[in-house]
Each structure stands twice: as structure tokens, then as C-alpha cells.
JSON list of C-alpha atoms in Angstrom, two decimals:
[
{"chain": "A", "resi": 1, "resn": "MET", "atom": "CA", "xyz": [-2.41, -4.00, -35.30]},
{"chain": "A", "resi": 2, "resn": "PRO", "atom": "CA", "xyz": [-0.44, -5.17, -32.32]},
{"chain": "A", "resi": 3, "resn": "LYS", "atom": "CA", "xyz": [-1.99, -7.68, -29.83]},
{"chain": "A", "resi": 4, "resn": "ASP", "atom": "CA", "xyz": [-1.70, -6.85, -26.58]},
{"chain": "A", "resi": 5, "resn": "SER", "atom": "CA", "xyz": [-2.21, -9.04, -23.44]},
{"chain": "A", "resi": 6, "resn": "PRO", "atom": "CA", "xyz": [-1.00, -8.75, -19.84]},
{"chain": "A", "resi": 7, "resn": "ILE", "atom": "CA", "xyz": [2.82, -10.26, -19.40]},
{"chain": "A", "resi": 8, "resn": "ALA", "atom": "CA", "xyz": [2.58, -13.40, -17.44]},
{"chain": "A", "resi": 9, "resn": "VAL", "atom": "CA", "xyz": [5.36, -15.11, -16.00]},
{"chain": "A", "resi": 10, "resn": "HIS", "atom": "CA", "xyz": [5.65, -18.75, -13.74]},
{"chain": "A", "resi": 11, "resn": "ILE", "atom": "CA", "xyz": [7.14, -18.38, -10.51]},
{"chain": "A", "resi": 12, "resn": "GLY", "atom": "CA", "xyz": [7.67, -21.17, -7.43]},
{"chain": "A", "resi": 13, "resn": "GLY", "atom": "CA", "xyz": [7.40, -23.99, -10.34]},
{"chain": "A", "resi": 14, "resn": "ASN", "atom": "CA", "xyz": [4.63, -23.62, -12.10]},
{"chain": "A", "resi": 15, "resn": "LYS", "atom": "CA", "xyz": [2.20, -21.03, -10.63]},
{"chain": "A", "resi": 16, "resn": "LYS", "atom": "CA", "xyz": [1.44, -18.53, -13.24]},
{"chain": "A", "resi": 17, "resn": "VAL", "atom": "CA", "xyz": [1.18, -14.70, -12.31]},
{"chain": "A", "resi": 18, "resn": "CYS", "atom": "CA", "xyz": [0.96, -11.34, -14.52]},
{"chain": "A", "resi": 19, "resn": "TYR", "atom": "CA", "xyz": [2.53, -7.94, -13.82]},
{"chain": "A", "resi": 20, "resn": "ILE", "atom": "CA", "xyz": [0.32, -5.66, -11.88]},
{"chain": "A", "resi": 21, "resn": "PRO", "atom": "CA", "xyz": [0.97, -2.19, -12.99]},
{"chain": "A", "resi": 22, "resn": "GLN", "atom": "CA", "xyz": [0.40, 0.22, -9.26]},
{"chain": "A", "resi": 23, "resn": "PHE", "atom": "CA", "xyz": [0.60, 3.98, -8.16]},
{"chain": "A", "resi": 24, "resn": "SER", "atom": "CA", "xyz": [1.31, 4.60, -4.97]},
{"chain": "A", "resi": 25, "resn": "VAL", "atom": "CA", "xyz": [3.04, 7.73, -3.63]},
{"chain": "A", "resi": 26, "resn": "GLY", "atom": "CA", "xyz": [4.06, 6.32, -0.85]},
{"chain": "A", "resi": 27, "resn": "THR", "atom": "CA", "xyz": [6.80, 4.85, -3.57]},
{"chain": "A", "resi": 28, "resn": "PRO", "atom": "CA", "xyz": [10.03, 6.58, -4.77]},
{"chain": "A", "resi": 29, "resn": "TYR", "atom": "CA", "xyz": [8.61, 6.92, -8.60]},
{"chain": "A", "resi": 30, "resn": "GLY", "atom": "CA", "xyz": [5.28, 6.66, -7.27]},
{"chain": "A", "resi": 31, "resn": "SER", "atom": "CA", "xyz": [4.92, 3.38, -9.26]},
{"chain": "A", "resi": 32, "resn": "TYR", "atom": "CA", "xyz": [5.59, -0.31, -9.12]},
{"chain": "A", "resi": 33, "resn": "ILE", "atom": "CA", "xyz": [5.07, -3.69, -10.87]},
{"chain": "A", "resi": 34, "resn": "GLY", "atom": "CA", "xyz": [3.63, -6.12, -8.34]},
{"chain": "A", "resi": 35, "resn": "LEU", "atom": "CA", "xyz": [2.71, -9.88, -9.21]},
{"chain": "A", "resi": 36, "resn": "LEU", "atom": "CA", "xyz": [-0.81, -11.08, -9.27]},
{"chain": "A", "resi": 37, "resn": "ASN", "atom": "CA", "xyz": [-3.47, -13.70, -10.05]},
{"chain": "A", "resi": 38, "resn": "CYS", "atom": "CA", "xyz": [-3.66, -13.05, -13.71]},
{"chain": "A", "resi": 39, "resn": "SER", "atom": "CA", "xyz": [-7.60, -13.83, -13.67]},
{"chain": "A", "resi": 40, "resn": "LEU", "atom": "CA", "xyz": [-7.90, -10.80, -11.45]},
{"chain": "A", "resi": 41, "resn": "SER", "atom": "CA", "xyz": [-9.10, -7.03, -13.30]},
{"chain": "A", "resi": 42, "resn": "GLU", "atom": "CA", "xyz": [-5.85, -5.48, -12.36]},
{"chain": "A", "resi": 43, "resn": "ALA", "atom": "CA", "xyz": [-3.79, -7.20, -14.68]},
{"chain": "A", "resi": 44, "resn": "LYS", "atom": "CA", "xyz": [-3.98, -4.83, -17.46]},
{"chain": "A", "resi": 45, "resn": "SER", "atom": "CA", "xyz": [-2.92, -5.38, -20.95]},
{"chain": "A", "resi": 46, "resn": "ALA", "atom": "CA", "xyz": [0.76, -4.42, -22.17]},
{"chain": "A", "resi": 47, "resn": "ARG", "atom": "CA", "xyz": [2.43, -3.89, -25.17]},
{"chain": "A", "resi": 48, "resn": "TYR", "atom": "CA", "xyz": [5.98, -4.78, -26.66]},
{"chain": "A", "resi": 49, "resn": "ASP", "atom": "CA", "xyz": [6.05, -2.07, -29.40]},
{"chain": "A", "resi": 50, "resn": "ILE", "atom": "CA", "xyz": [8.45, -1.33, -32.03]},
{"chain": "A", "resi": 51, "resn": "LEU", "atom": "CA", "xyz": [10.56, 0.35, -30.19]},
{"chain": "A", "resi": 52, "resn": "ASN", "atom": "CA", "xyz": [11.54, -2.43, -28.19]},
{"chain": "A", "resi": 53, "resn": "ARG", "atom": "CA", "xyz": [8.82, -0.48, -24.78]},
{"chain": "A", "resi": 54, "resn": "LEU", "atom": "CA", "xyz": [6.77, -2.34, -22.64]},
{"chain": "A", "resi": 55, "resn": "ALA", "atom": "CA", "xyz": [3.91, -0.28, -22.43]},
{"chain": "A", "resi": 56, "resn": "TYR", "atom": "CA", "xyz": [0.48, 0.21, -20.68]},
{"chain": "A", "resi": 57, "resn": "TYR", "atom": "CA", "xyz": [-2.27, 2.56, -21.67]},
{"chain": "A", "resi": 58, "resn": "ILE", "atom": "CA", "xyz": [-3.41, 3.71, -18.34]},
{"chain": "A", "resi": 59, "resn": "ASN", "atom": "CA", "xyz": [-5.48, 7.15, -17.75]},
{"chain": "A", "resi": 60, "resn": "ASN", "atom": "CA", "xyz": [-5.34, 7.91, -21.46]},
{"chain": "A", "resi": 61, "resn": "MET", "atom": "CA", "xyz": [-1.45, 7.81, -21.33]},
{"chain": "A", "resi": 62, "resn": "TRP", "atom": "CA", "xyz": [1.29, 4.98, -22.58]},
{"chain": "A", "resi": 63, "resn": "VAL", "atom": "CA", "xyz": [3.94, 4.26, -19.84]},
{"chain": "A", "resi": 64, "resn": "CYS", "atom": "CA", "xyz": [6.14, 2.25, -19.70]},
{"chain": "A", "resi": 65, "resn": "ILE", "atom": "CA", "xyz": [8.26, -0.23, -17.83]},
{"chain": "A", "resi": 66, "resn": "THR", "atom": "CA", "xyz": [11.62, 1.72, -16.79]},
{"chain": "A", "resi": 67, "resn": "ALA", "atom": "CA", "xyz": [14.86, 0.71, -14.93]},
{"chain": "A", "resi": 68, "resn": "PRO", "atom": "CA", "xyz": [16.11, 3.37, -12.29]},
{"chain": "A", "resi": 69, "resn": "ASN", "atom": "CA", "xyz": [19.00, 5.17, -12.90]},
{"chain": "A", "resi": 70, "resn": "SER", "atom": "CA", "xyz": [20.72, 3.36, -9.90]},
{"chain": "A", "resi": 71, "resn": "ILE", "atom": "CA", "xyz": [20.77, 0.44, -12.40]},
{"chain": "A", "resi": 72, "resn": "ALA", "atom": "CA", "xyz": [21.03, 1.57, -15.45]},
{"chain": "A", "resi": 73, "resn": "ILE", "atom": "CA", "xyz": [23.61, 5.16, -15.06]},
{"chain": "A", "resi": 74, "resn": "TYR", "atom": "CA", "xyz": [24.84, 3.93, -11.99]},
{"chain": "A", "resi": 75, "resn": "LYS", "atom": "CA", "xyz": [25.68, 0.26, -12.51]},
{"chain": "A", "resi": 76, "resn": "GLY", "atom": "CA", "xyz": [24.27, -0.45, -8.90]},
{"chain": "A", "resi": 77, "resn": "ASP", "atom": "CA", "xyz": [23.09, -4.06, -8.39]},
{"chain": "A", "resi": 78, "resn": "LYS", "atom": "CA", "xyz": [19.37, -4.15, -7.64]},
{"chain": "A", "resi": 79, "resn": "ASP", "atom": "CA", "xyz": [16.44, -1.59, -7.82]},
{"chain": "A", "resi": 80, "resn": "TYR", "atom": "CA", "xyz": [13.20, -1.78, -8.24]},
{"chain": "A", "resi": 81, "resn": "VAL", "atom": "CA", "xyz": [11.40, -0.64, -11.67]},
{"chain": "A", "resi": 82, "resn": "TYR", "atom": "CA", "xyz": [8.94, 1.77, -11.87]},
{"chain": "A", "resi": 83, "resn": "LEU", "atom": "CA", "xyz": [6.41, 3.56, -14.78]},
{"chain": "A", "resi": 84, "resn": "SER", "atom": "CA", "xyz": [7.29, 6.52, -16.61]},
{"chain": "A", "resi": 85, "resn": "PRO", "atom": "CA", "xyz": [5.60, 8.37, -19.78]},
{"chain": "A", "resi": 86, "resn": "CYS", "atom": "CA", "xyz": [6.82, 6.29, -22.90]},
{"chain": "A", "resi": 87, "resn": "VAL", "atom": "CA", "xyz": [9.44, 8.13, -24.71]},
{"chain": "A", "resi": 88, "resn": "ILE", "atom": "CA", "xyz": [11.82, 7.31, -27.78]},
{"chain": "A", "resi": 89, "resn": "ASN", "atom": "CA", "xyz": [15.24, 6.34, -27.60]},
{"chain": "A", "resi": 90, "resn": "ASP", "atom": "CA", "xyz": [15.21, 5.72, -23.59]},
{"chain": "A", "resi": 91, "resn": "ALA", "atom": "CA", "xyz": [17.42, 2.97, -22.86]},
{"chain": "A", "resi": 92, "resn": "LYS", "atom": "CA", "xyz": [16.19, 2.74, -19.45]},
{"chain": "A", "resi": 93, "resn": "GLN", "atom": "CA", "xyz": [12.45, 1.74, -21.26]},
{"chain": "A", "resi": 94, "resn": "GLN", "atom": "CA", "xyz": [14.07, -0.76, -24.26]},
{"chain": "A", "resi": 95, "resn": "TRP", "atom": "CA", "xyz": [14.17, -4.89, -24.24]},
{"chain": "A", "resi": 96, "resn": "LYS", "atom": "CA", "xyz": [14.81, -7.56, -25.26]},
{"chain": "A", "resi": 97, "resn": "ILE", "atom": "CA", "xyz": [13.51, -10.91, -24.57]},
{"chain": "A", "resi": 98, "resn": "ARG", "atom": "CA", "xyz": [16.25, -13.69, -24.79]},
{"chain": "A", "resi": 99, "resn": "ASP", "atom": "CA", "xyz": [15.32, -17.46, -23.54]},
{"chain": "A", "resi": 100, "resn": "GLY", "atom": "CA", "xyz": [11.91, -15.93, -22.06]},
{"chain": "A", "resi": 101, "resn": "VAL", "atom": "CA", "xyz": [13.46, -13.19, -19.99]},
{"chain": "A", "resi": 102, "resn": "PHE", "atom": "CA", "xyz": [13.30, -9.35, -20.44]},
{"chain": "A", "resi": 103, "resn": "TYR", "atom": "CA", "xyz": [17.14, -8.13, -20.90]},
{"chain": "A", "resi": 104, "resn": "SER", "atom": "CA", "xyz": [18.11, -4.32, -21.32]},
{"chain": "A", "resi": 105, "resn": "LEU", "atom": "CA", "xyz": [19.31, -4.08, -24.92]},
{"chain": "A", "resi": 106, "resn": "ASP", "atom": "CA", "xyz": [22.68, -4.12, -24.12]},
{"chain": "A", "resi": 107, "resn": "GLU", "atom": "CA", "xyz": [22.20, -6.67, -21.71]},
{"chain": "A", "resi": 108, "resn": "SER", "atom": "CA", "xyz": [23.71, -5.33, -18.34]},
{"chain": "A", "resi": 109, "resn": "TYR", "atom": "CA", "xyz": [20.47, -6.27, -16.28]},
{"chain": "A", "resi": 110, "resn": "SER", "atom": "CA", "xyz": [17.42, -8.32, -16.78]},
{"chain": "A", "resi": 111, "resn": "LEU", "atom": "CA", "xyz": [13.75, -8.03, -15.45]},
{"chain": "A", "resi": 112, "resn": "LYS", "atom": "CA", "xyz": [13.24, -10.58, -11.94]},
{"chain": "A", "resi": 113, "resn": "ASP", "atom": "CA", "xyz": [10.81, -10.82, -9.70]},
{"chain": "A", "resi": 114, "resn": "ASP", "atom": "CA", "xyz": [11.22, -11.77, -6.03]},
{"chain": "A", "resi": 115, "resn": "GLY", "atom": "CA", "xyz": [7.66, -13.15, -6.27]},
{"chain": "A", "resi": 116, "resn": "ASN", "atom": "CA", "xyz": [6.02, -10.41, -5.21]},
{"chain": "A", "resi": 117, "resn": "TYR", "atom": "CA", "xyz": [7.62, -7.04, -7.15]},
{"chain": "A", "resi": 118, "resn": "VAL", "atom": "CA", "xyz": [9.67, -6.73, -10.18]},
{"chain": "A", "resi": 119, "resn": "TYR", "atom": "CA", "xyz": [12.93, -5.10, -10.19]},
{"chain": "A", "resi": 120, "resn": "VAL", "atom": "CA", "xyz": [15.58, -4.92, -12.29]},
{"chain": "A", "resi": 121, "resn": "LEU", "atom": "CA", "xyz": [19.47, -7.06, -11.69]},
{"chain": "A", "resi": 122, "resn": "LYS", "atom": "CA", "xyz": [22.64, -6.70, -13.08]},
{"chain": "A", "resi": 123, "resn": "GLN", "atom": "CA", "xyz": [23.74, -9.68, -14.99]},
{"chain": "A", "resi": 124, "resn": "GLY", "atom": "CA", "xyz": [26.08, -11.56, -13.38]},
{"chain": "A", "resi": 125, "resn": "ASN", "atom": "CA", "xyz": [24.63, -10.68, -9.51]},
{"chain": "A", "resi": 126, "resn": "ARG", "atom": "CA", "xyz": [23.29, -13.65, -7.71]},
{"chain": "A", "resi": 127, "resn": "THR", "atom": "CA", "xyz": [20.83, -11.54, -5.02]},
{"chain": "A", "resi": 128, "resn": "SER", "atom": "CA", "xyz": [17.65, -13.24, -6.52]},
{"chain": "A", "resi": 129, "resn": "LYS", "atom": "CA", "xyz": [15.46, -15.27, -4.21]},
{"chain": "A", "resi": 130, "resn": "LYS", "atom": "CA", "xyz": [15.06, -17.79, -7.02]}
]
């Protein structure tokens, strides 16, 4: 049985925060991933599964961190990730871990944060706030 736990990252030196799945009708995809204190109840446990997905079980449904088409298909530079129902073999939902960073399987983009939200950044792009 996989061990589920919140996804924790370090920002601003040693400050530890967790990915927080959020839903909002005011966002382009109806959801986003924010960053908050890991001790808050909103720091839901996630699962890195056998299909390379980062998944949350929310409201009786598995939803996965998904890269937007603007990056995954159209090869834009930067855009915010969102949650969508987990499906099999969707490259936009598949991630690998290298050197403590989540990358797309082809390593063309990676998960980053701006201190408040999680986004994907095309490799070679330096628009990251860090």
C-alpha cells in the first residue's frame, strides 16, 4: 500500500510549505495548487503512483496535478498547473523526480513555485522568481 503524505517544498531558504489543492470558479481550469503551512488541514496527502502521477483523493475522486496545454502541447514558457481527474497515459499528468524536482517525463518542463502558487516552467527558461 502506498504511503500518502503532503507534498512539501522549501522556499525562501529553509521555510517548509506544502502543496495545497484549491478549487475556484475564478480560475481558468477551476483549480490550482497553492502553497501554505504544512500544519494546516488544507495540506492534503498526495500519492506519487505507479503511473508517475501526483494524485489527491478529494470528494471521492482521484485528481492529478496536470500541466496546461499551453506548456505541454503548445510549448509556451510558463503557466499554472491545475487538478483534473486522473487518467491513464496522459503525459500532462506524468512526472518524474530528479534532484528533488518534479519534471515531465520528457524533461521539457518542471514544477516550480513563486512562493504562493505552483506552475510549470519550460526547461531553459529563467523566468522563475527564485
